[in-house]
PDB file of C-alpha atoms in Angstrom:
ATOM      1  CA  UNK A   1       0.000   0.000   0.000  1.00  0.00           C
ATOM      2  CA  UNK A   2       1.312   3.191  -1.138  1.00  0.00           C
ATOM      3  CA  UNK A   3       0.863   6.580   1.113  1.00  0.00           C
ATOM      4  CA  UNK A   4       1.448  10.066   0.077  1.00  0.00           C
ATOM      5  CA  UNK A   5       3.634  12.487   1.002  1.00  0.00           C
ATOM      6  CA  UNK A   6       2.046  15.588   2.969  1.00  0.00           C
ATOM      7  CA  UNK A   7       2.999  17.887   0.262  1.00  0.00           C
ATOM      8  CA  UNK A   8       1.294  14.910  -2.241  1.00  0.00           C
ATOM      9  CA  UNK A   9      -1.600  15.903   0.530  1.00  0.00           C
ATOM     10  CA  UNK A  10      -1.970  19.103   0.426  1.00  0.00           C
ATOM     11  CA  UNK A  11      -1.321  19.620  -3.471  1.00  0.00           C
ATOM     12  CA  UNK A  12      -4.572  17.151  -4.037  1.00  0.00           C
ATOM     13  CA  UNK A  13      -6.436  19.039  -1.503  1.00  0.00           C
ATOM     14  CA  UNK A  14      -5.676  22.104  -3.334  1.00  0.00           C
ATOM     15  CA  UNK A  15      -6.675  20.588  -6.670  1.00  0.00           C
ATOM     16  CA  UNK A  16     -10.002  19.357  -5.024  1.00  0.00           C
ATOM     17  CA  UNK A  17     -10.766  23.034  -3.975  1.00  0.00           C
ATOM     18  CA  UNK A  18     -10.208  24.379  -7.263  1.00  0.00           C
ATOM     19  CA  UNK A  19     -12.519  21.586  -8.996  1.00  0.00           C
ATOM     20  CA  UNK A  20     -15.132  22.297  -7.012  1.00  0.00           C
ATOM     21  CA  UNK A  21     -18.475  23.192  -8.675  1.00  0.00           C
ATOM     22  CA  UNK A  22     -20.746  25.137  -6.708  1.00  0.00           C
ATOM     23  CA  UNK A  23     -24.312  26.819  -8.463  1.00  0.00           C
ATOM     24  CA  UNK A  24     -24.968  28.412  -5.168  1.00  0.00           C
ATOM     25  CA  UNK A  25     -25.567  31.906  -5.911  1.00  0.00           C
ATOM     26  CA  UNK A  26     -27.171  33.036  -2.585  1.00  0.00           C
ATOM     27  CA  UNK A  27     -24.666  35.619  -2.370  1.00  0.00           C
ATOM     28  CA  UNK A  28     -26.141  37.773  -5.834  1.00  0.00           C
ATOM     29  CA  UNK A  29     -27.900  40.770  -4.665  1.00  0.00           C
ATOM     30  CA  UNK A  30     -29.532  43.341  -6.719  1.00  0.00           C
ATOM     31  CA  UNK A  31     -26.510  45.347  -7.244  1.00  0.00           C
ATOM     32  CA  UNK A  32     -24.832  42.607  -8.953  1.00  0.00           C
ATOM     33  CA  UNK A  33     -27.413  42.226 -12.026  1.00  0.00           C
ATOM     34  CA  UNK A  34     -25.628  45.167 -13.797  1.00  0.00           C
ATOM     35  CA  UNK A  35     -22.358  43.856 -13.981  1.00  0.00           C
ATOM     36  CA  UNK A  36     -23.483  40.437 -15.099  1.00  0.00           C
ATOM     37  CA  UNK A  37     -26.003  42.311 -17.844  1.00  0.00           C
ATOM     38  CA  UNK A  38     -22.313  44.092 -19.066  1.00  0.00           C
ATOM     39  CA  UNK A  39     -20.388  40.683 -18.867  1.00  0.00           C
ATOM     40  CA  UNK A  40     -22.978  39.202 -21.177  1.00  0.00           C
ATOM     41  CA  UNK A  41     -23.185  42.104 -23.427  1.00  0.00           C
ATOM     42  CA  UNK A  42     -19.421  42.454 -23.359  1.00  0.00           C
ATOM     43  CA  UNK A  43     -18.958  38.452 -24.167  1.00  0.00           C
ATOM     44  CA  UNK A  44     -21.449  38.675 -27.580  1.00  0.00           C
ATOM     45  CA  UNK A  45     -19.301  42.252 -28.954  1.00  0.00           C
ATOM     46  CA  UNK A  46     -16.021  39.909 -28.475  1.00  0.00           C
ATOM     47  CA  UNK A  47     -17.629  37.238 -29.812  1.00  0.00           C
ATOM     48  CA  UNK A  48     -18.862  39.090 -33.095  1.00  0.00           C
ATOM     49  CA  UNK A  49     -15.669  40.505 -33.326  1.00  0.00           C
ATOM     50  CA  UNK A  50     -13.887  37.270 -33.452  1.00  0.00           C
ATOM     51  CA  UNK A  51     -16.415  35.994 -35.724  1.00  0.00           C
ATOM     52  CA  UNK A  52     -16.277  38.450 -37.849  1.00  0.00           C
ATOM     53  CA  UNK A  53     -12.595  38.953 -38.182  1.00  0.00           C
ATOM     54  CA  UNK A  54     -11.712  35.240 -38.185  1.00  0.00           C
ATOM     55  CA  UNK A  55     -14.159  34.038 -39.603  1.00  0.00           C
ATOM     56  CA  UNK A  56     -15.604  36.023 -42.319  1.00  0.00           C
ATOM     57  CA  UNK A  57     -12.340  37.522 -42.583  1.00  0.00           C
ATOM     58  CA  UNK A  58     -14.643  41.404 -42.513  1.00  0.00           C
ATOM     59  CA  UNK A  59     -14.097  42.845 -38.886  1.00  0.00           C
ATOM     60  CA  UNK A  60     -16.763  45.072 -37.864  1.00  0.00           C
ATOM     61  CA  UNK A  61     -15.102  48.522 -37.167  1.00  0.00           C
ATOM     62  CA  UNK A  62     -17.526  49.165 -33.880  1.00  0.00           C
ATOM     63  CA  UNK A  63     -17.096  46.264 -32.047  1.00  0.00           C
ATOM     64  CA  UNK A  64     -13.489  46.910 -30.693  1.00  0.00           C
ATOM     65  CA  UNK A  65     -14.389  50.760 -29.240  1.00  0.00           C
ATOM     66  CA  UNK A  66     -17.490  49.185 -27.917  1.00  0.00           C
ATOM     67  CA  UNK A  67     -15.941  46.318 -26.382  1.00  0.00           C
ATOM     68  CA  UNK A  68     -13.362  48.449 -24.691  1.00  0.00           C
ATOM     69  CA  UNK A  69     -16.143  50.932 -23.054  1.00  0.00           C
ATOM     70  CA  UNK A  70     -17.915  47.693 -21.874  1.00  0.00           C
ATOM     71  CA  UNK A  71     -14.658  46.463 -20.367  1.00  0.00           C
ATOM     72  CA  UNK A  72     -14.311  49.745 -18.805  1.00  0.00           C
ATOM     73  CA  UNK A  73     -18.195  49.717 -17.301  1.00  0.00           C
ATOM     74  CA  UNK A  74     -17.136  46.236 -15.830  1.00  0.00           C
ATOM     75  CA  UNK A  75     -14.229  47.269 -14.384  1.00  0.00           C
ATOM     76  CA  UNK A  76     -16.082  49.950 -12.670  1.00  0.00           C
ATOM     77  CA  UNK A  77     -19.582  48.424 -11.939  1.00  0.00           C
ATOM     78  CA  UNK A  78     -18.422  45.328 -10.760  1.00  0.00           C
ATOM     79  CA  UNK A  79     -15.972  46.759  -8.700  1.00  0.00           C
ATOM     80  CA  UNK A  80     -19.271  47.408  -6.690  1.00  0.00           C
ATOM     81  CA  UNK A  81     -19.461  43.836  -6.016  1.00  0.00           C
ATOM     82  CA  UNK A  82     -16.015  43.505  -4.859  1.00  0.00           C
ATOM     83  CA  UNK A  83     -16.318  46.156  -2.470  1.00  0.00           C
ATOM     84  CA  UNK A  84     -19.824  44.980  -1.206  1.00  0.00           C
ATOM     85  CA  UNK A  85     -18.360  41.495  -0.422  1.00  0.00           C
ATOM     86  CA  UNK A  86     -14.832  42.812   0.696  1.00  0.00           C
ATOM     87  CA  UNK A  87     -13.376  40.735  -2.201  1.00  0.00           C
ATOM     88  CA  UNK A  88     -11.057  43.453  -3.340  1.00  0.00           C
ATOM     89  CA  UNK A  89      -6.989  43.153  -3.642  1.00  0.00           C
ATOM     90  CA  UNK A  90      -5.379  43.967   0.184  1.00  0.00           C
ATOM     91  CA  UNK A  91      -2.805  42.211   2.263  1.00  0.00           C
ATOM     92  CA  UNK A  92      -4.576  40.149   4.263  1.00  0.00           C
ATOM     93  CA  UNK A  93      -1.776  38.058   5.095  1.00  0.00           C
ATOM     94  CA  UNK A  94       0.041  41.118   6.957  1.00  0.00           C
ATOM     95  CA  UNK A  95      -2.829  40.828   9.489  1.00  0.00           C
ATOM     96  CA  UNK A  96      -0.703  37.375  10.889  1.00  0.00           C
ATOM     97  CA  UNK A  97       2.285  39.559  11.548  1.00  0.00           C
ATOM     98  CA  UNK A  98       0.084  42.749  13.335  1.00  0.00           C
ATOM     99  CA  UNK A  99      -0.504  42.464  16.960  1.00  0.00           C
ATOM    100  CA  UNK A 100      -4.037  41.919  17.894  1.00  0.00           C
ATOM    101  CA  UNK A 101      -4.490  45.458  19.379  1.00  0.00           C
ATOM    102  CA  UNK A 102      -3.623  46.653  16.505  1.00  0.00           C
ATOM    103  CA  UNK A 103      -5.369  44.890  13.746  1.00  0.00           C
ATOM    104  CA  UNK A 104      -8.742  47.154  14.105  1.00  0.00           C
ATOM    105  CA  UNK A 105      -7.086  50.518  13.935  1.00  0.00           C
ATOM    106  CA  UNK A 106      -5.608  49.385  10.880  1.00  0.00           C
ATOM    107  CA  UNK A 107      -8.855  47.814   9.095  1.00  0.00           C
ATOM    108  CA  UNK A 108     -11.148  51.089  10.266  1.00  0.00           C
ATOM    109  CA  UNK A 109      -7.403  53.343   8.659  1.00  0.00           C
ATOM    110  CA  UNK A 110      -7.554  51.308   5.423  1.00  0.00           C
ATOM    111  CA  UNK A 111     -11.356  51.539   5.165  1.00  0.00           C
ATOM    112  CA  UNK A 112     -10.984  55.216   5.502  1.00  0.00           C
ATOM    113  CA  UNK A 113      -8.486  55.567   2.836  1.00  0.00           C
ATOM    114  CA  UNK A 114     -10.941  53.620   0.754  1.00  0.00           C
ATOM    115  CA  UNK A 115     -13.471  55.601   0.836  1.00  0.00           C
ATOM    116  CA  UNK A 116     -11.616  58.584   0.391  1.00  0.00           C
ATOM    117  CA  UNK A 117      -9.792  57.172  -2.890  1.00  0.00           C
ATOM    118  CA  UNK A 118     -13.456  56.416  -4.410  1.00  0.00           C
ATOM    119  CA  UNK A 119     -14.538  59.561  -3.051  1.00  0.00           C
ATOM    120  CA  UNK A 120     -11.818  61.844  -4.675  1.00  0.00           C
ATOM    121  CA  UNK A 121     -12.146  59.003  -7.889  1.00  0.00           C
ATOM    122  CA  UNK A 122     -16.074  60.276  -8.433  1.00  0.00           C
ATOM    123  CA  UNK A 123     -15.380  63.833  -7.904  1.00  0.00           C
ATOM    124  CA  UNK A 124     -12.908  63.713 -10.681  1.00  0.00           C
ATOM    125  CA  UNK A 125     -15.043  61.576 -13.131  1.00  0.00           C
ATOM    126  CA  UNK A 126     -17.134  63.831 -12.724  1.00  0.00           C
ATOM    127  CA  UNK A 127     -15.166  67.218 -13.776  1.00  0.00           C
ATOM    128  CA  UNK A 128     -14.201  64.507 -16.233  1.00  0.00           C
ATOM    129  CA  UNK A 129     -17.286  64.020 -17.968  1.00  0.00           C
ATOM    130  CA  UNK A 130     -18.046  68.100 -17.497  1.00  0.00           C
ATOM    131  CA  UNK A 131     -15.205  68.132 -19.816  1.00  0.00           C
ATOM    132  CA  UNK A 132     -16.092  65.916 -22.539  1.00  0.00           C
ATOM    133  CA  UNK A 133     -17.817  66.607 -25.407  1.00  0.00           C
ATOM    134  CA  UNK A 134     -17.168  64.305 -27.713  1.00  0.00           C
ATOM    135  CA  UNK A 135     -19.120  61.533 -29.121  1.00  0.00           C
ATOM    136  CA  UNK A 136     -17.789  57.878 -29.277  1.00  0.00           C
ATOM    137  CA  UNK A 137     -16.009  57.043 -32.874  1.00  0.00           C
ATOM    138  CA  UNK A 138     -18.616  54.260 -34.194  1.00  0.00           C
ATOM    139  CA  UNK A 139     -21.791  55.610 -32.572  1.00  0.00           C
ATOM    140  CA  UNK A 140     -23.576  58.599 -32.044  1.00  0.00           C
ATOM    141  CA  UNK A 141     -23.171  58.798 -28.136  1.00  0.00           C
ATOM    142  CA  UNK A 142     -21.510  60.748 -26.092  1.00  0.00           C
ATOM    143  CA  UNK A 143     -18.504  59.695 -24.394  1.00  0.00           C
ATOM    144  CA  UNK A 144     -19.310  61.610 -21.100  1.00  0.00           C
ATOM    145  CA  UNK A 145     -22.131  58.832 -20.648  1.00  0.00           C
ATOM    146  CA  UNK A 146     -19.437  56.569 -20.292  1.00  0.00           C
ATOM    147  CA  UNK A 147     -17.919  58.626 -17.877  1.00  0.00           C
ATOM    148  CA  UNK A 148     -21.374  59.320 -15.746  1.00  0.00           C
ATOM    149  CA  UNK A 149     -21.528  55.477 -15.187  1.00  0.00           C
ATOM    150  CA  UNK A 150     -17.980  55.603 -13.814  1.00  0.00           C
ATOM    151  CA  UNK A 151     -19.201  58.661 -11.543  1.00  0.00           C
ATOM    152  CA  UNK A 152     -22.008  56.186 -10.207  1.00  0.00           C
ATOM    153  CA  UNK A 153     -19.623  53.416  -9.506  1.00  0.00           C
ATOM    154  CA  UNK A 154     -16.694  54.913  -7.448  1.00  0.00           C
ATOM    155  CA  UNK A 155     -19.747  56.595  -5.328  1.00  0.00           C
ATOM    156  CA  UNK A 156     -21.542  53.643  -4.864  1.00  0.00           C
ATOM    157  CA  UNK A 157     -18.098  52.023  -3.953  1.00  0.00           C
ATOM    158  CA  UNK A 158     -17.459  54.558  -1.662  1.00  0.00           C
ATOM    159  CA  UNK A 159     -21.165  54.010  -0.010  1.00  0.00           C
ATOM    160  CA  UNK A 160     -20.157  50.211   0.904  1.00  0.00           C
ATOM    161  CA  UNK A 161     -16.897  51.291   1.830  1.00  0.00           C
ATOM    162  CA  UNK A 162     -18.535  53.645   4.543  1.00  0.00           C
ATOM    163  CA  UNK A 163     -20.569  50.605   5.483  1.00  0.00           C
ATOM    164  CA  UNK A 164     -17.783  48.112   6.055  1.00  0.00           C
ATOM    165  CA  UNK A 165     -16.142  51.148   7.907  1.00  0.00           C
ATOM    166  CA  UNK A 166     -19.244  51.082  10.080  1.00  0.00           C
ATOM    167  CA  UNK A 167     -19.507  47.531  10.187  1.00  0.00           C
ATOM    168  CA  UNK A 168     -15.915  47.205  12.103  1.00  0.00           C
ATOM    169  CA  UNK A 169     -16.126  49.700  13.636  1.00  0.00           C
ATOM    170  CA  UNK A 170     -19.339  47.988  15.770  1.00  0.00           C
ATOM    171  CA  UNK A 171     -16.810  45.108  16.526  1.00  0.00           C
ATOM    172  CA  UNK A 172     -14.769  44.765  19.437  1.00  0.00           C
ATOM    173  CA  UNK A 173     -11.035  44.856  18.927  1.00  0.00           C
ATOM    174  CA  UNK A 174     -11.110  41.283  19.461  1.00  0.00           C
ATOM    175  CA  UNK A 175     -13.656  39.912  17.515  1.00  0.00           C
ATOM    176  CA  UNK A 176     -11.734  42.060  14.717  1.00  0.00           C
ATOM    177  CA  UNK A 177      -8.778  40.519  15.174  1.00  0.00           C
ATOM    178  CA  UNK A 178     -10.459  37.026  15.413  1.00  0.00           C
ATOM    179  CA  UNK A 179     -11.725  36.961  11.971  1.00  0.00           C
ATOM    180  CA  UNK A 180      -9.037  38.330  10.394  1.00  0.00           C
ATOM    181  CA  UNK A 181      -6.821  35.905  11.535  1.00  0.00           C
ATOM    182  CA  UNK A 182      -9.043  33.221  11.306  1.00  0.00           C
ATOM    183  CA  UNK A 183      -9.432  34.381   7.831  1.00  0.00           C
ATOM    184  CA  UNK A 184      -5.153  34.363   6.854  1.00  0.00           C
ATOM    185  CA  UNK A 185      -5.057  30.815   8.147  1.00  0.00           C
ATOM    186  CA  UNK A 186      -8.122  29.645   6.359  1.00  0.00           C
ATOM    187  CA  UNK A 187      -6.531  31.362   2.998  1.00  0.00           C
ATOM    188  CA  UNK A 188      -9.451  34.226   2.571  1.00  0.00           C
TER     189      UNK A 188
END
């Protein structure tokens, strides 16, 4: 009888978690439909475009400028999402090498800087889209549109921002630090 090694362990457990199929989806809430309405609208533009430059060998001209405002709505709109679950790029890890009394100051500082970056981010899409007043290449829209959309999304970033800042804030220092860590060693 053969055994594996622990790393053979803990490579297969890895591979198990990534195979994993899950069609839970308790955790879409209203503010999610948008981004998966642009995802699907952004997947059929890419896929005319391929279709049409690969395989009837004619690109249409509109669907690269389109495709890149979509991709620039997603970025923005389901950055909402990522924000609302906390899903966003940070150091997590560093919380394992913070002492406990020190974890929640830094969580409520980082939230705060959060919501200031999307704050100051709307403001200037905003003057941005004051600014422009030209339409888009391929269709008779105006590119400030674009840039309205962009407005909404750093604000409504910046409004679940404020409520995660509110939401540890509530939390004892402990309870805080708890989760966090328990988090790291769990891997997110």
């Amino acid at each position: 009888m053969m055994t594996n090694s622990p790393e053979q362990d803990r490579i297969s457990a890895m591979i198990d978690e990534v195979e994993e199929i899950t069609d839970d989806i308790s955790d879409v809430k209203i503010f999610d439909i948008p981004v998966l309405i642009i995802f699907a609208i952004l997947f059929l533009i890419v896929a005319t475009q391929f279709f049409t430059r690969y395989v009837l060998n004619d690109s249409l001209g509109w669907t690269e400028e389109i495709a890149r405002y979509f991709l620039i709505l997603l970025g923005f709109v389901g950055g909402i999402t990522c924000v609302r679950k906390g899903s966003h790029i940070f150091l997590e890890f560093a919380y394992g090498f913070l002492p406990l009394k020190t974890i929640k100051p830094t969580i409520l500082l980082v939230e705060i800087v959060v919501v200031g970056f999307w704050s100051y981010a709307g403001w200037l899409a905003i003057e941005l889209a004051q600014k422009t007043n030209s339409n888009m290449v391929s269709i008779a829209l105006p590119k400030a549109y674009l840039y309205y959309v962009v407005v909404v999304g750093c604000f409504l970033m910046a409004l679940f921002a404020v409520h995660k800042l509110i939401c540890e804030a509530r939390k004892s220092a402990d309870q805080v630090a708890r989760e966090k860590r328990r988090n790291t060693n769990e891997g997110g």
